[in-house]
Structures are given as structure tokens and as C-alpha cells.
Amino acid sequence: MRAQHLTFAVGDIHGCRAELQALLLQIEAYAPEGRVIFLGDMIDRGPDSRGVVELIMAGPQKQAWTWLALKGNHEEMLLGARSGESDVDWWLLNGGQETLASYDHTIPATHLKWLMQLPSIIVEPFRIFVHAGIDETMPLERQGDEIFLWIRRPDHYSGDYWGKHLCHGHTPSRRNPSTVGNRTNVDSAAVFGGSLSCAIFDDDIPGGPIGFLSTGSGDRL
């Protein structure tokens, strides 16, 4: 029997540390090893952005696991507010106040450096992992964070992503996680009273997820 190489793509956490810990326990119970990709928006709105960042920065506790984190638009808003490239009040009104409170209004330089170094997209033979999405009508190399972190598509939209499956978060709905054609959205609105979810992919097989996990719902194969 072929050994599965699994990736668990986690949707928007938004400072919900307790939900993240619960989901990670489910992931580790599902498989003895694998890879976890956090699809961005780890911070803002929820009660413990600092705790979420510290947990993910620390990395997995078990050697058989690999964690990767992507930048979301809320990480970009924080960094823009800190650098002066974007409006501070805009970030604060979109969850930044809760993030600052979790840090007691002082974000460590090590955390800011880590956030700045986050990639925006992972492109693999069978899949694309990104926070918000991509625009398949233009070459991928011509796209940047204004698309990767901000684009939204209708719930029913699929798209053709050069033969790959697209996995993203960013657009919350309690109906998620869901797959429509070649696109999977795993933002199940954890910070808005929904659940925190991940999609499970077999790295060696093309196509969509082989299952989902969500806090409070157990395995959704």
C-alpha cells in the first residue's frame, strides 16, 4: 500500500488560539506525520493574536511534521500600518485594536520580522495555496499581493488554474470549507462564530481535498 503524503491547509485563524489548538490536535490524530499550511490572516479580530503567532512561530512539537505559514491581507495591513505605507486607523478598525490589546500595545521586533518574511503563495505541481486567490486570466508571474491577498470570487466560481487545484481562505462563510470545481475555500468564519477548518490533500494525487477537519464537527470526509 502506498504511504500517503498529506497536507492540511488551515483557513483564517484571526486570533482564535483555542480553536487552533483544537484543530491541530485533530490533525495530529488524523495522521502520524504531514505538512500544515496556514493560509494567512492569523491575526486581528479575535482575542489572542499574539498567542496564535507565538504558537505558529514555535513550529510543530513533533519532528514528523512541517509547518508553513502564508501572509494574509491582515498581516499586510499590520505591516503597512507599522511602516507608514497604509492607514493605521484602517487596520485598527479591521481588527487591529484586538491585536494590539493581545500584545499589550507592544509587538516584538521578532514577530514583525517573522511576519514580513512570510511568503504570499505556494505553487506546486498539483496545487496552488494562497490566502485570497489568484486571477487565472493573467499570467501568474504578473500577479502580486494586491491579488494574492485581496481578490474575492463568488461562492459558485470555479476557474481553471493551469491544471492545478486552488486552495485559499479570505472569504468567510459558515458553509465552508467547501469545494467548487477546481477551487477550495477553507475560511469557515471561525472569528464570526463559525468553525476553524482545514482541507486535507494527498500530495501525490491531483485534484481537490480528500477530506476536511473542522473544530466542533470532527472529521468531515
mmCIF file of C-alpha atoms in Angstrom:
data_model
loop_
_atom_site.group_PDB
_atom_site.id
_atom_site.type_symbol
_atom_site.label_atom_id
_atom_site.label_comp_id
_atom_site.label_asym_id
_atom_site.label_seq_id
_atom_site.Cartn_x
_atom_site.Cartn_y
_atom_site.Cartn_z
ATOM 1 C CA MET A 1 0.000 0.000 0.000
ATOM 2 C CA ARG A 2 1.266 3.478 -0.930
ATOM 3 C CA ALA A 3 2.113 5.713 2.020
ATOM 4 C CA GLN A 4 0.141 8.962 1.882
ATOM 5 C CA HIS A 5 1.947 12.292 1.950
ATOM 6 C CA LEU A 6 -0.655 14.667 3.373
ATOM 7 C CA THR A 7 -1.040 18.438 3.504
ATOM 8 C CA PHE A 8 -3.514 20.113 5.850
ATOM 9 C CA ALA A 9 -4.395 23.646 4.675
ATOM 10 C CA VAL A 10 -5.787 25.742 7.557
ATOM 11 C CA GLY A 11 -8.138 28.661 6.965
ATOM 12 C CA ASP A 12 -8.282 32.100 8.601
ATOM 13 C CA ILE A 13 -7.496 31.877 12.339
ATOM 14 C CA HIS A 14 -7.926 35.553 13.288
ATOM 15 C CA GLY A 15 -6.578 35.287 16.810
ATOM 16 C CA CYS A 16 -8.655 32.232 17.759
ATOM 17 C CA ARG A 17 -5.877 30.377 19.567
ATOM 18 C CA ALA A 18 -8.090 27.863 21.394
ATOM 19 C CA GLU A 19 -9.716 26.807 18.122
ATOM 20 C CA LEU A 20 -6.288 26.490 16.500
ATOM 21 C CA GLN A 21 -5.035 24.237 19.276
ATOM 22 C CA ALA A 22 -8.155 22.071 18.962
ATOM 23 C CA LEU A 23 -7.740 21.773 15.184
ATOM 24 C CA LEU A 24 -4.052 20.888 15.479
ATOM 25 C CA LEU A 25 -4.974 18.073 17.869
ATOM 26 C CA GLN A 26 -7.430 16.756 15.281
ATOM 27 C CA ILE A 27 -4.781 16.967 12.568
ATOM 28 C CA GLU A 28 -2.233 15.032 14.629
ATOM 29 C CA ALA A 29 -4.861 12.420 15.462
ATOM 30 C CA TYR A 30 -5.692 12.021 11.774
ATOM 31 C CA ALA A 31 -2.149 11.187 10.622
ATOM 32 C CA PRO A 32 1.220 10.384 12.265
ATOM 33 C CA GLU A 33 3.048 12.899 10.044
ATOM 34 C CA GLY A 34 2.412 15.501 7.397
ATOM 35 C CA ARG A 35 2.536 19.154 6.478
ATOM 36 C CA VAL A 36 0.373 22.008 7.741
ATOM 37 C CA ILE A 37 -0.018 25.188 5.689
ATOM 38 C CA PHE A 38 -1.570 28.200 7.430
ATOM 39 C CA LEU A 39 -3.249 30.274 4.711
ATOM 40 C CA GLY A 40 -2.835 33.695 6.313
ATOM 41 C CA ASP A 41 -4.951 36.033 8.456
ATOM 42 C CA MET A 42 -3.576 34.537 11.633
ATOM 43 C CA ILE A 43 -4.141 37.854 13.428
ATOM 44 C CA ASP A 44 -6.815 40.537 14.072
ATOM 45 C CA ARG A 45 -10.391 40.485 15.345
ATOM 46 C CA GLY A 46 -10.038 37.501 17.687
ATOM 47 C CA PRO A 47 -8.917 37.501 21.344
ATOM 48 C CA ASP A 48 -5.358 36.147 21.136
ATOM 49 C CA SER A 49 -3.430 37.118 18.015
ATOM 50 C CA ARG A 50 -0.186 37.109 19.974
ATOM 51 C CA GLY A 51 -0.816 33.565 21.160
ATOM 52 C CA VAL A 52 -1.541 32.412 17.616
ATOM 53 C CA VAL A 53 1.631 33.980 16.235
ATOM 54 C CA GLU A 54 3.759 32.571 19.045
ATOM 55 C CA LEU A 55 2.295 29.108 18.581
ATOM 56 C CA ILE A 56 2.938 29.047 14.827
ATOM 57 C CA MET A 57 6.369 30.668 15.117
ATOM 58 C CA ALA A 58 7.403 27.944 17.581
ATOM 59 C CA GLY A 59 6.645 25.277 14.998
ATOM 60 C CA PRO A 60 5.412 21.706 15.427
ATOM 61 C CA GLN A 61 6.197 19.826 18.605
ATOM 62 C CA LYS A 62 6.632 16.551 16.720
ATOM 63 C CA GLN A 63 9.550 16.046 14.329
ATOM 64 C CA ALA A 64 7.435 14.236 11.739
ATOM 65 C CA TRP A 65 5.504 17.425 10.988
ATOM 66 C CA THR A 66 6.299 20.507 8.891
ATOM 67 C CA TRP A 67 4.530 23.846 9.243
ATOM 68 C CA LEU A 68 4.429 26.618 6.649
ATOM 69 C CA ALA A 69 2.671 29.975 7.019
ATOM 70 C CA LEU A 70 1.491 32.357 4.314
ATOM 71 C CA LYS A 71 0.787 36.064 4.572
ATOM 72 C CA GLY A 72 -2.799 37.276 4.537
ATOM 73 C CA ASN A 73 -4.250 40.720 3.973
ATOM 74 C CA HIS A 74 -4.481 41.315 7.730
ATOM 75 C CA GLU A 75 -0.761 40.666 8.161
ATOM 76 C CA GLU A 76 -0.212 43.094 5.293
ATOM 77 C CA MET A 77 -2.424 45.718 6.971
ATOM 78 C CA LEU A 78 -0.472 45.433 10.225
ATOM 79 C CA LEU A 79 2.881 45.742 8.464
ATOM 80 C CA GLY A 80 1.638 48.647 6.357
ATOM 81 C CA ALA A 81 0.374 50.450 9.449
ATOM 82 C CA ARG A 82 3.741 49.951 11.161
ATOM 83 C CA SER A 83 5.754 51.161 8.158
ATOM 84 C CA GLY A 84 3.502 54.086 7.301
ATOM 85 C CA GLU A 85 2.620 52.643 3.897
ATOM 86 C CA SER A 86 -1.062 52.319 4.812
ATOM 87 C CA ASP A 87 -3.526 53.975 7.169
ATOM 88 C CA VAL A 88 -3.238 52.970 10.821
ATOM 89 C CA ASP A 89 -6.924 53.618 11.548
ATOM 90 C CA TRP A 90 -7.948 51.351 8.680
ATOM 91 C CA TRP A 91 -6.056 48.466 10.281
ATOM 92 C CA LEU A 92 -7.310 49.270 13.793
ATOM 93 C CA LEU A 93 -10.944 49.310 12.638
ATOM 94 C CA ASN A 94 -10.481 45.944 10.923
ATOM 95 C CA GLY A 95 -9.308 44.037 13.965
ATOM 96 C CA GLY A 96 -6.016 45.723 14.727
ATOM 97 C CA GLN A 97 -7.261 47.002 18.058
ATOM 98 C CA GLU A 98 -7.747 43.462 19.310
ATOM 99 C CA THR A 99 -4.288 42.504 18.060
ATOM 100 C CA LEU A 100 -2.634 45.417 19.858
ATOM 101 C CA ALA A 101 -4.526 44.559 23.041
ATOM 102 C CA SER A 102 -3.242 40.973 22.909
ATOM 103 C CA TYR A 103 0.299 42.370 22.690
ATOM 104 C CA ASP A 104 -0.286 44.947 25.424
ATOM 105 C CA HIS A 105 0.333 47.512 22.639
ATOM 106 C CA THR A 106 3.949 46.449 22.003
ATOM 107 C CA ILE A 107 4.586 43.996 19.176
ATOM 108 C CA PRO A 108 8.074 42.431 19.477
ATOM 109 C CA ALA A 109 10.502 43.085 16.635
ATOM 110 C CA THR A 110 10.987 39.335 16.234
ATOM 111 C CA HIS A 111 7.286 38.923 15.489
ATOM 112 C CA LEU A 112 7.274 41.782 12.977
ATOM 113 C CA LYS A 113 10.333 40.340 11.223
ATOM 114 C CA TRP A 114 8.699 36.923 11.024
ATOM 115 C CA LEU A 115 5.517 38.404 9.564
ATOM 116 C CA MET A 116 7.484 40.412 6.997
ATOM 117 C CA GLN A 117 9.258 37.296 5.786
ATOM 118 C CA LEU A 118 6.098 35.266 5.160
ATOM 119 C CA PRO A 119 5.592 34.224 1.529
ATOM 120 C CA SER A 120 2.329 35.026 -0.227
ATOM 121 C CA ILE A 121 1.861 31.908 -2.358
ATOM 122 C CA ILE A 122 2.946 28.283 -2.725
ATOM 123 C CA VAL A 123 2.789 26.799 -6.229
ATOM 124 C CA GLU A 124 3.184 23.037 -6.586
ATOM 125 C CA PRO A 125 2.677 20.532 -9.416
ATOM 126 C CA PHE A 126 -0.909 19.772 -8.429
ATOM 127 C CA ARG A 127 -1.965 22.752 -6.319
ATOM 128 C CA ILE A 128 -1.733 26.456 -5.524
ATOM 129 C CA PHE A 129 -2.001 27.581 -1.898
ATOM 130 C CA VAL A 130 -2.656 31.285 -1.309
ATOM 131 C CA HIS A 131 -4.588 33.480 1.105
ATOM 132 C CA ALA A 132 -7.271 35.064 -1.085
ATOM 133 C CA GLY A 133 -6.923 33.622 -4.575
ATOM 134 C CA ILE A 134 -5.458 34.286 -7.985
ATOM 135 C CA ASP A 135 -6.634 35.729 -11.288
ATOM 136 C CA GLU A 136 -6.349 32.913 -13.806
ATOM 137 C CA THR A 137 -6.993 35.343 -16.694
ATOM 138 C CA MET A 138 -3.445 36.726 -16.429
ATOM 139 C CA PRO A 139 -0.031 35.052 -16.113
ATOM 140 C CA LEU A 140 0.803 34.136 -12.533
ATOM 141 C CA GLU A 141 4.203 35.842 -12.720
ATOM 142 C CA ARG A 142 2.464 39.170 -13.396
ATOM 143 C CA GLN A 143 0.390 38.918 -10.224
ATOM 144 C CA GLY A 144 1.288 40.094 -6.739
ATOM 145 C CA ASP A 145 -0.077 40.712 -3.264
ATOM 146 C CA GLU A 146 -2.837 43.021 -4.488
ATOM 147 C CA ILE A 147 -4.384 39.871 -5.971
ATOM 148 C CA PHE A 148 -2.970 37.072 -3.802
ATOM 149 C CA LEU A 149 -4.131 38.746 -0.572
ATOM 150 C CA TRP A 150 -7.289 40.590 -1.640
ATOM 151 C CA ILE A 151 -9.171 39.042 -4.572
ATOM 152 C CA ARG A 152 -12.646 37.634 -3.985
ATOM 153 C CA ARG A 153 -14.692 35.350 -6.199
ATOM 154 C CA PRO A 154 -18.387 34.397 -5.945
ATOM 155 C CA ASP A 155 -19.151 31.255 -3.943
ATOM 156 C CA HIS A 156 -20.108 29.322 -7.073
ATOM 157 C CA TYR A 157 -16.949 30.245 -9.009
ATOM 158 C CA SER A 158 -14.520 27.513 -10.050
ATOM 159 C CA GLY A 159 -11.934 28.655 -12.588
ATOM 160 C CA ASP A 160 -9.179 26.871 -14.468
ATOM 161 C CA TYR A 161 -5.849 27.328 -12.725
ATOM 162 C CA TRP A 162 -3.461 25.915 -15.340
ATOM 163 C CA GLY A 163 -4.462 22.379 -14.438
ATOM 164 C CA LYS A 164 -3.952 22.913 -10.703
ATOM 165 C CA HIS A 165 -6.355 22.994 -7.760
ATOM 166 C CA LEU A 166 -6.597 26.304 -5.874
ATOM 167 C CA CYS A 167 -6.880 26.308 -2.071
ATOM 168 C CA HIS A 168 -7.463 29.593 -0.220
ATOM 169 C CA GLY A 169 -9.224 31.363 2.634
ATOM 170 C CA HIS A 170 -10.084 35.093 2.969
ATOM 171 C CA THR A 171 -13.800 34.944 2.100
ATOM 172 C CA PRO A 172 -15.608 33.720 5.237
ATOM 173 C CA SER A 173 -18.751 31.624 5.315
ATOM 174 C CA ARG A 174 -20.200 29.142 7.764
ATOM 175 C CA ARG A 175 -20.904 26.969 4.711
ATOM 176 C CA ASN A 176 -17.163 26.467 4.314
ATOM 177 C CA PRO A 177 -14.997 24.501 3.974
ATOM 178 C CA SER A 178 -16.288 23.820 0.505
ATOM 179 C CA THR A 179 -15.015 22.814 -2.904
ATOM 180 C CA VAL A 180 -16.424 24.116 -6.186
ATOM 181 C CA GLY A 181 -14.740 22.565 -9.198
ATOM 182 C CA ASN A 182 -11.058 23.455 -9.065
ATOM 183 C CA ARG A 183 -11.298 25.746 -6.011
ATOM 184 C CA THR A 184 -11.499 25.063 -2.262
ATOM 185 C CA ASN A 185 -12.256 27.771 0.323
ATOM 186 C CA VAL A 186 -11.398 26.851 3.918
ATOM 187 C CA ASP A 187 -12.348 30.120 5.644
ATOM 188 C CA SER A 188 -15.254 28.860 7.740
ATOM 189 C CA ALA A 189 -15.637 32.103 9.724
ATOM 190 C CA ALA A 190 -14.003 30.987 12.976
ATOM 191 C CA VAL A 191 -13.898 34.512 14.401
ATOM 192 C CA PHE A 192 -17.517 35.168 13.407
ATOM 193 C CA GLY A 193 -18.982 32.255 15.341
ATOM 194 C CA GLY A 194 -18.209 29.585 12.759
ATOM 195 C CA SER A 195 -15.522 26.920 12.944
ATOM 196 C CA LEU A 196 -11.823 26.720 12.160
ATOM 197 C CA SER A 197 -11.227 24.315 9.310
ATOM 198 C CA CYS A 198 -8.607 22.681 7.157
ATOM 199 C CA ALA A 199 -8.642 20.832 3.864
ATOM 200 C CA ILE A 200 -6.719 17.570 3.581
ATOM 201 C CA PHE A 201 -4.786 16.894 0.373
ATOM 202 C CA ASP A 202 -2.840 13.868 -0.799
ATOM 203 C CA ASP A 203 0.323 15.469 -2.189
ATOM 204 C CA ASP A 204 0.851 12.695 -4.749
ATOM 205 C CA ILE A 205 -2.629 12.842 -6.285
ATOM 206 C CA PRO A 206 -4.005 15.782 -8.303
ATOM 207 C CA GLY A 207 -7.358 17.378 -7.637
ATOM 208 C CA GLY A 208 -9.310 18.591 -4.652
ATOM 209 C CA PRO A 209 -9.202 17.608 -0.992
ATOM 210 C CA ILE A 210 -9.729 14.073 0.215
ATOM 211 C CA GLY A 211 -11.477 15.411 3.320
ATOM 212 C CA PHE A 212 -11.902 18.245 5.799
ATOM 213 C CA LEU A 213 -11.443 18.765 9.518
ATOM 214 C CA SER A 214 -13.292 21.443 11.482
ATOM 215 C CA THR A 215 -13.360 22.404 15.132
ATOM 216 C CA GLY A 216 -16.506 21.172 16.761
ATOM 217 C CA SER A 217 -17.505 18.930 13.881
ATOM 218 C CA GLY A 218 -14.844 16.239 13.767
ATOM 219 C CA ASP A 219 -13.778 14.593 10.523
ATOM 220 C CA ARG A 220 -15.822 15.674 7.512
ATOM 221 C CA LEU A 221 -14.700 13.129 4.932
#
